[in-house]
mmCIF file of C-alpha atoms in Angstrom:
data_model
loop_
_atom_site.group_PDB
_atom_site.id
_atom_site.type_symbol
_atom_site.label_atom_id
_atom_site.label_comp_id
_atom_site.label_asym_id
_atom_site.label_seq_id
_atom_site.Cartn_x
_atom_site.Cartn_y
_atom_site.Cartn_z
ATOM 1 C CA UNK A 6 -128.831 -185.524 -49.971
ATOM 2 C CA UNK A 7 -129.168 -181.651 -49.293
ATOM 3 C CA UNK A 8 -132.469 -180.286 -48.386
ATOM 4 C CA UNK A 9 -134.036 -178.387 -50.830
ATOM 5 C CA UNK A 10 -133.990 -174.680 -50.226
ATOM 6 C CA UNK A 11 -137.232 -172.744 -49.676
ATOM 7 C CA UNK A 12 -137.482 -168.986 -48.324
ATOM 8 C CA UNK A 13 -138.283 -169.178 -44.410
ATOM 9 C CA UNK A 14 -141.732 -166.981 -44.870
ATOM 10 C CA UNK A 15 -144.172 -165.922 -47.123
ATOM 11 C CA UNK A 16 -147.628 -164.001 -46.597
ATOM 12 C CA UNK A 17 -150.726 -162.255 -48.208
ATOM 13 C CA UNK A 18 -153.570 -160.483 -48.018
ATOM 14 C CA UNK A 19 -157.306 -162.319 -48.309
ATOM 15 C CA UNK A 20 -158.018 -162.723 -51.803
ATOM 16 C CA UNK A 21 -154.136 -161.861 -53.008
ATOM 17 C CA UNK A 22 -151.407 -164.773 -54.266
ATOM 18 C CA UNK A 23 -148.331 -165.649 -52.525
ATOM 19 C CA UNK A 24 -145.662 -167.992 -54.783
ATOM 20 C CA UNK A 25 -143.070 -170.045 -52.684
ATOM 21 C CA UNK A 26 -140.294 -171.237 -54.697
ATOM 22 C CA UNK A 27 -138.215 -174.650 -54.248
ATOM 23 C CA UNK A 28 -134.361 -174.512 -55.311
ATOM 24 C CA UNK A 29 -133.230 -177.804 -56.161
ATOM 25 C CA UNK A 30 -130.218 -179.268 -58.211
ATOM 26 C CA UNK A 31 -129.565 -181.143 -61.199
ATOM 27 C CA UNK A 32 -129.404 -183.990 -59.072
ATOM 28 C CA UNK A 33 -133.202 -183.390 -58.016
ATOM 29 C CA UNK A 34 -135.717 -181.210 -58.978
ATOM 30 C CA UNK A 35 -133.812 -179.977 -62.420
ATOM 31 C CA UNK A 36 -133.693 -183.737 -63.413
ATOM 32 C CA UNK A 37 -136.964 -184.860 -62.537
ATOM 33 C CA UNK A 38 -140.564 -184.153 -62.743
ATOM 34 C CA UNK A 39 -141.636 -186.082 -59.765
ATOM 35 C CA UNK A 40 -141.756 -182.516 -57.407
ATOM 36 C CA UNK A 41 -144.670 -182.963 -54.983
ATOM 37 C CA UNK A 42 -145.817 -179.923 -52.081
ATOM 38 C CA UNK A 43 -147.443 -180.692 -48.976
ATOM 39 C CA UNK A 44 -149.195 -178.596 -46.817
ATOM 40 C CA UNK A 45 -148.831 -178.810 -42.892
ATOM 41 C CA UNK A 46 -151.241 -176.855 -40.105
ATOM 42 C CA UNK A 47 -149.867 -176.969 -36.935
ATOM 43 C CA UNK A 48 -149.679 -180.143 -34.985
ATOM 44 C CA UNK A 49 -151.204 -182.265 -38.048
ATOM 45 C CA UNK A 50 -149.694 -184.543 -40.442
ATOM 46 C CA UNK A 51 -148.636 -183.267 -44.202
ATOM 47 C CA UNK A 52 -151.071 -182.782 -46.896
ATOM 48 C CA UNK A 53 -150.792 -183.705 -50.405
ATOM 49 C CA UNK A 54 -151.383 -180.519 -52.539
ATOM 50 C CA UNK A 55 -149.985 -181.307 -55.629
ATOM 51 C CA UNK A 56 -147.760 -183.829 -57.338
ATOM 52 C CA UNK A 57 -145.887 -184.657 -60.616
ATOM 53 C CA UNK A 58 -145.251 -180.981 -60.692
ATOM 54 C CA UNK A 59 -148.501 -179.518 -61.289
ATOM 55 C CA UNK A 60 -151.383 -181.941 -60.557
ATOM 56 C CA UNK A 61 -153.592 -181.585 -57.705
ATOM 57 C CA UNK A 62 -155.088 -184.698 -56.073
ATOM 58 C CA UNK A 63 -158.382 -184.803 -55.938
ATOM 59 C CA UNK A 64 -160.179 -182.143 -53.270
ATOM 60 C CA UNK A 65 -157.429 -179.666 -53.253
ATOM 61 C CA UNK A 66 -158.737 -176.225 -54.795
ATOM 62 C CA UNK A 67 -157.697 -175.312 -58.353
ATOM 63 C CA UNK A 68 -156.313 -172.081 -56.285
ATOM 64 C CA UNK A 69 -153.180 -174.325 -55.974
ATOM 65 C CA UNK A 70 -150.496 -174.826 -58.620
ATOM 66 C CA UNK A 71 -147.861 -175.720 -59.141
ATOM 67 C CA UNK A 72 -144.935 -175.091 -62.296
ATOM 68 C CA UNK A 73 -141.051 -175.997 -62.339
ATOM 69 C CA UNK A 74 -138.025 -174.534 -64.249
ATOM 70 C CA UNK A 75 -134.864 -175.679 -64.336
ATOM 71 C CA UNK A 76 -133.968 -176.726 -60.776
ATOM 72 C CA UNK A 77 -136.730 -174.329 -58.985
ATOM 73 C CA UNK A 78 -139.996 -175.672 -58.533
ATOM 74 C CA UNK A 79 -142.963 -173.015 -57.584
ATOM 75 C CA UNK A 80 -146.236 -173.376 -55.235
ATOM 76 C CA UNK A 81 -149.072 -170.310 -56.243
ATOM 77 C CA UNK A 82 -151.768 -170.087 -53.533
ATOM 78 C CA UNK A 83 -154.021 -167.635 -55.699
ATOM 79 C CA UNK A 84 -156.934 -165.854 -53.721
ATOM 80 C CA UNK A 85 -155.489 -166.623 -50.388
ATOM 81 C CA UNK A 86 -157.842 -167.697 -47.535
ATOM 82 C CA UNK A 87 -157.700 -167.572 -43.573
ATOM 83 C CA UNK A 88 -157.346 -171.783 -43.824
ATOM 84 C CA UNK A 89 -154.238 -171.234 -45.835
ATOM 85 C CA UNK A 90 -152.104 -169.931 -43.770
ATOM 86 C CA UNK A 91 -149.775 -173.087 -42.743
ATOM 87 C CA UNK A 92 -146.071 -174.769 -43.576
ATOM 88 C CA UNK A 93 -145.341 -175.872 -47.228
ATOM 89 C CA UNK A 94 -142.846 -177.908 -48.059
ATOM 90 C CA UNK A 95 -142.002 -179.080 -51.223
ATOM 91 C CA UNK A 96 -140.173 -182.443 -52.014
ATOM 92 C CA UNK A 97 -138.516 -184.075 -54.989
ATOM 93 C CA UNK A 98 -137.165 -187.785 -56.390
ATOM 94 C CA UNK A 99 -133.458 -187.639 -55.897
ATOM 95 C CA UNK A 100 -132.625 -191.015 -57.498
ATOM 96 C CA UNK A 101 -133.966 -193.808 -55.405
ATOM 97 C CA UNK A 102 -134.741 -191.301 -52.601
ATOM 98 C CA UNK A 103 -136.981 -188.142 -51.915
ATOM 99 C CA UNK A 104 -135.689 -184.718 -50.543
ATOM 100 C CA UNK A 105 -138.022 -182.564 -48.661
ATOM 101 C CA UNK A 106 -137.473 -178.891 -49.205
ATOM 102 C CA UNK A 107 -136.624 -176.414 -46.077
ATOM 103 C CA UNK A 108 -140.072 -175.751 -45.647
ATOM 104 C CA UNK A 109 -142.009 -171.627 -45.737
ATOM 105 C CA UNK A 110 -144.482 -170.625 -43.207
ATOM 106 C CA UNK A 111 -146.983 -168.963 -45.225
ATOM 107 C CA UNK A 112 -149.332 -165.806 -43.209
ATOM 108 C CA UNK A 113 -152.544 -164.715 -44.089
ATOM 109 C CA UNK A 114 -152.133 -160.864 -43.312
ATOM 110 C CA UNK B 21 -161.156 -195.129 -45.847
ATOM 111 C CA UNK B 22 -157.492 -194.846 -45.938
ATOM 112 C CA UNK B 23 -156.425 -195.082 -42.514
ATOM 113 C CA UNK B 24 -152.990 -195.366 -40.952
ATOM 114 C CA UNK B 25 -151.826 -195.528 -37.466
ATOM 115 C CA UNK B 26 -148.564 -195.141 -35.757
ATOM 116 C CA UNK B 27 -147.430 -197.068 -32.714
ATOM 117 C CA UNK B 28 -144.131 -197.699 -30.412
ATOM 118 C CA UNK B 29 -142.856 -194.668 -30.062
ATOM 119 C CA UNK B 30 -141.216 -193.338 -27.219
ATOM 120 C CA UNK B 31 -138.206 -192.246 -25.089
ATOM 121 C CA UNK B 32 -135.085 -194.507 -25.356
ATOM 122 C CA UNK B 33 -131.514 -194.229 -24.009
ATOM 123 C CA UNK B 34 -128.944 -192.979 -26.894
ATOM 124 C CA UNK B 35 -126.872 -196.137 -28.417
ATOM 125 C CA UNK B 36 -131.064 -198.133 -27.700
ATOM 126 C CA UNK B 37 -133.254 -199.335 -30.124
ATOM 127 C CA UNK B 38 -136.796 -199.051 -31.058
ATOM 128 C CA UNK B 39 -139.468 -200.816 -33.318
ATOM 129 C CA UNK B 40 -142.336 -198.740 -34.921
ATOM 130 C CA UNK B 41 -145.200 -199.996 -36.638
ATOM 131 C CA UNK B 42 -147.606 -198.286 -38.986
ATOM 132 C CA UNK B 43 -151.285 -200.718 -39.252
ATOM 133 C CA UNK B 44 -152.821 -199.924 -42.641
ATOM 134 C CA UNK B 45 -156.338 -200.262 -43.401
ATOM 135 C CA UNK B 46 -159.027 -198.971 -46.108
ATOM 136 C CA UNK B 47 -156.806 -200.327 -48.921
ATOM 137 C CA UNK B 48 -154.910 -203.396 -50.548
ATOM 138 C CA UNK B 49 -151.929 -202.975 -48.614
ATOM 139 C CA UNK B 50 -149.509 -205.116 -50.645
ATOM 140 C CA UNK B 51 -150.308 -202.993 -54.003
ATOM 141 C CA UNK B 52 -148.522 -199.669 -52.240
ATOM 142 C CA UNK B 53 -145.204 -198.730 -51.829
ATOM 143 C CA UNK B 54 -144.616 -197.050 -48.160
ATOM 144 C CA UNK B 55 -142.578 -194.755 -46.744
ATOM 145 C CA UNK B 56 -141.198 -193.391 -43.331
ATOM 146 C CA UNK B 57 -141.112 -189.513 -42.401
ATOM 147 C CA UNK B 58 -139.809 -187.696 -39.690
ATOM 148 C CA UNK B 59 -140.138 -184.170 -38.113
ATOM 149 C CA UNK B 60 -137.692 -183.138 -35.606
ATOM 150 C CA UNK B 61 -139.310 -180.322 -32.860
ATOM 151 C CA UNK B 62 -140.059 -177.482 -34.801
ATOM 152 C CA UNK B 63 -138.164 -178.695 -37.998
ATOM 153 C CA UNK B 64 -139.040 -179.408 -41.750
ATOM 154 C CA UNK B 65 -139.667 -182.794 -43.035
ATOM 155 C CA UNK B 66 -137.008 -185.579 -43.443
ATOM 156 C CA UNK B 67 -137.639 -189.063 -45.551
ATOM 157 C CA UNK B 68 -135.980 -191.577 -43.965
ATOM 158 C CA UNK B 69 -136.354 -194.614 -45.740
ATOM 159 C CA UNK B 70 -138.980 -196.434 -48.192
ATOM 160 C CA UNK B 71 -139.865 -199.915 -49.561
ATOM 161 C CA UNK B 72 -141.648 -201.529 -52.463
ATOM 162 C CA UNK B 73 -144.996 -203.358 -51.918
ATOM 163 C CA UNK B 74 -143.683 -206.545 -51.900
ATOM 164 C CA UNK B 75 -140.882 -206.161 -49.778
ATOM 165 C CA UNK B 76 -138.456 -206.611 -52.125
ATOM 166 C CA UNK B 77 -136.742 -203.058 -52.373
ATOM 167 C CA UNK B 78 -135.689 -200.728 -49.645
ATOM 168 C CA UNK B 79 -134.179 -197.094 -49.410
ATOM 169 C CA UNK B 80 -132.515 -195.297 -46.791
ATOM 170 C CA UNK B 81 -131.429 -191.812 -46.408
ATOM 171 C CA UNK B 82 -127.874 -191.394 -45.903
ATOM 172 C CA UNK B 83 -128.775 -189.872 -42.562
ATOM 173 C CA UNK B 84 -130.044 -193.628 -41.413
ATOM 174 C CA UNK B 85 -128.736 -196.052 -43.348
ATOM 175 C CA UNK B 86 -126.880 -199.091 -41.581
ATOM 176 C CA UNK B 87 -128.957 -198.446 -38.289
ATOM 177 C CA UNK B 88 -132.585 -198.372 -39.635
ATOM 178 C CA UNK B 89 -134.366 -200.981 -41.303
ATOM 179 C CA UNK B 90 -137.542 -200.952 -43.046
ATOM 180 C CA UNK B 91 -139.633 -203.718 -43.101
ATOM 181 C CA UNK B 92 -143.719 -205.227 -44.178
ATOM 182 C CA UNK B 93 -146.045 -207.793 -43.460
ATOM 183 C CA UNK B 94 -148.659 -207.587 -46.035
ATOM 184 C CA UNK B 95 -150.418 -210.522 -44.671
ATOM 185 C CA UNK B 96 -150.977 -208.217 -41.098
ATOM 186 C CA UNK B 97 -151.265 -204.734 -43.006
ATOM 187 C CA UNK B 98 -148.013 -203.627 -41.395
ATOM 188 C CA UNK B 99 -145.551 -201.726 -41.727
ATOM 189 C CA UNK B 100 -142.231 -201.668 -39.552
ATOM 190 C CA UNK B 101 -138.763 -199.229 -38.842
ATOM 191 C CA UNK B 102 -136.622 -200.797 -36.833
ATOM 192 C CA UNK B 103 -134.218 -198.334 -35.375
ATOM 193 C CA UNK B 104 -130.752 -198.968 -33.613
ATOM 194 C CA UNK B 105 -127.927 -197.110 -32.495
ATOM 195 C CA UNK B 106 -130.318 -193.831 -31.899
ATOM 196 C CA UNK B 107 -129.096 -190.676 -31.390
ATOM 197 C CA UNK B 108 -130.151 -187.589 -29.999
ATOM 198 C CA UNK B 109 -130.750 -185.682 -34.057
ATOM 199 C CA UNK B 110 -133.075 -189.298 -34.077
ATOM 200 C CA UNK B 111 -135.605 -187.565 -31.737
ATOM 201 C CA UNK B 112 -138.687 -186.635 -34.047
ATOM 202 C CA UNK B 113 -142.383 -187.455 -34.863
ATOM 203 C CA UNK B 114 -142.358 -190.237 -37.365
ATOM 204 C CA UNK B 115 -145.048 -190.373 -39.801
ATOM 205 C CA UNK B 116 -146.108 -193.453 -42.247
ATOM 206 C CA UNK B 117 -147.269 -192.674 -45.730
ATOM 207 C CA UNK B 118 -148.079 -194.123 -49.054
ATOM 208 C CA UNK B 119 -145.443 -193.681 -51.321
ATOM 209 C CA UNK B 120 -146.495 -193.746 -55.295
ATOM 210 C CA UNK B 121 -143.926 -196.242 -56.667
ATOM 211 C CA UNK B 122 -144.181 -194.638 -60.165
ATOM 212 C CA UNK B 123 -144.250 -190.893 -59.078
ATOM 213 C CA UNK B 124 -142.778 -190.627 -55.631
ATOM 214 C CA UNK B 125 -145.094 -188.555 -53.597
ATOM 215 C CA UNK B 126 -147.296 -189.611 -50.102
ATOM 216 C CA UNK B 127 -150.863 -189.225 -50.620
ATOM 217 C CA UNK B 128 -151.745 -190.298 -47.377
ATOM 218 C CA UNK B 129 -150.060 -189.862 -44.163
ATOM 219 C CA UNK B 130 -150.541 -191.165 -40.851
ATOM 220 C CA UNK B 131 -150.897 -188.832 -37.547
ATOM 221 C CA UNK B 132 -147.220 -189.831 -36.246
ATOM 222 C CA UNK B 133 -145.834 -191.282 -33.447
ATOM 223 C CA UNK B 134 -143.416 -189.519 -31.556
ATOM 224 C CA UNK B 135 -139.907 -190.711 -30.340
ATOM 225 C CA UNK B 136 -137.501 -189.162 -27.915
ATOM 226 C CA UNK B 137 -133.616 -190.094 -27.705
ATOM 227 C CA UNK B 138 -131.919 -188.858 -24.207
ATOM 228 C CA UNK B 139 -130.377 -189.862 -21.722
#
């Protein structure tokens, strides 16, 4: 039950695209399509962003998607905004379980 | 509304114990699957431990199991975790969440409820 291994940072420009991957194993993400992100500002609870690999739940921008090969999952933020800039973390079913991903602290430049 | 609120958190002794609840409201409780999530101080997200709408089915993370127990009472909306043998790596803000039974992901998260192991 390893965590899921996301890079520490990530950041943008206004209007740009940032992609924050999520390396898995075949244990996890390469075996199932049940990978979910969430989206976390500072001193709130997680947000749903997307789930079952690429759907977004209803009232989440179609600036967010989301795409998965193999056993790395990716997050695009296209035409990043000031209200973006927050923790992502991605998850995935493990078998009976979820694993949350290391999480990436995304900055609006 | 979806609503869900934390309660009974708190500081405890290592080797104590402590019961959180999670009251649900805004939707037919007994048709969702629920989960338990933790954040250590200035850490990523952990799942700890999940359970079937009925009550039938429970998970636990490795990191938990034999010292946690999750529990529901769908006739009061609420959800338990009842936590023994706490440690100091135990210390974290626990959320409640949905968890889709068919898709496993949280839609909707409650605000937390912080608890704090030491001595």
């Amino acid at each position: 039950q390893s965590a899921l291994t996301q890079p520490p940072s990530a950041s943008g420009s206004p209007g740009q695209s940032v992609t924050i991957s999520c390396t898995g194993t075949s244990s996890d993400v390469g075996t199932y399509n049940f990978v979910s992100w969430y989206q976390q500002h500072p001193g709130k609870a997680p947000k749903l962003m997307i789930y079952d690999v690429s759907k977004r739940p209803s009232g989440v921008p179609d600036r967010f998607s989301g795409s998965k090969s193999g056993n790395t999952a990716s997050l695009t933020v296209s035409g990043l905004q000031a209200d973006d800039e927050a923790d992502y973390f991605c998850s995935s079913y493990a078998g009976s379980i979820n694993v949350f991903g290391t999480g990436t602290k995304v900055t609006v430049l | 509304e979806v609503q869900l609120l934390e309660s009974g958190g708190g500081l405890v002794q290592p080797g104590g114990s402590l019961r959180l609840s999670c009251e649900a409201s805004g939707f037919t409780f007994s048709t969702y699957a629920m989960s338990w999530v933790r954040q250590a101080p200035g850490k990523g997200l952990e799942w700890v431990s999940g359970i079937s709408g009925s009550g039938g089915s429970t998970y636990y993370a490795d990191s938990v199991k034999g010292r946690f127990t999750i529990s529901r009472d769908n006739s009061k909306n609420t959800l338990f975790l009842q936590m023994n043998t706490l440690r100091a790596e135990d210390t974290a803000t626990y959320y409640c969440a949905t968890w889709d039974w068919n898709n496993y992901y949280s839609h909707y998260w409650g605000l937390g409820t912080l608890v704090t192991v030491s001595s």
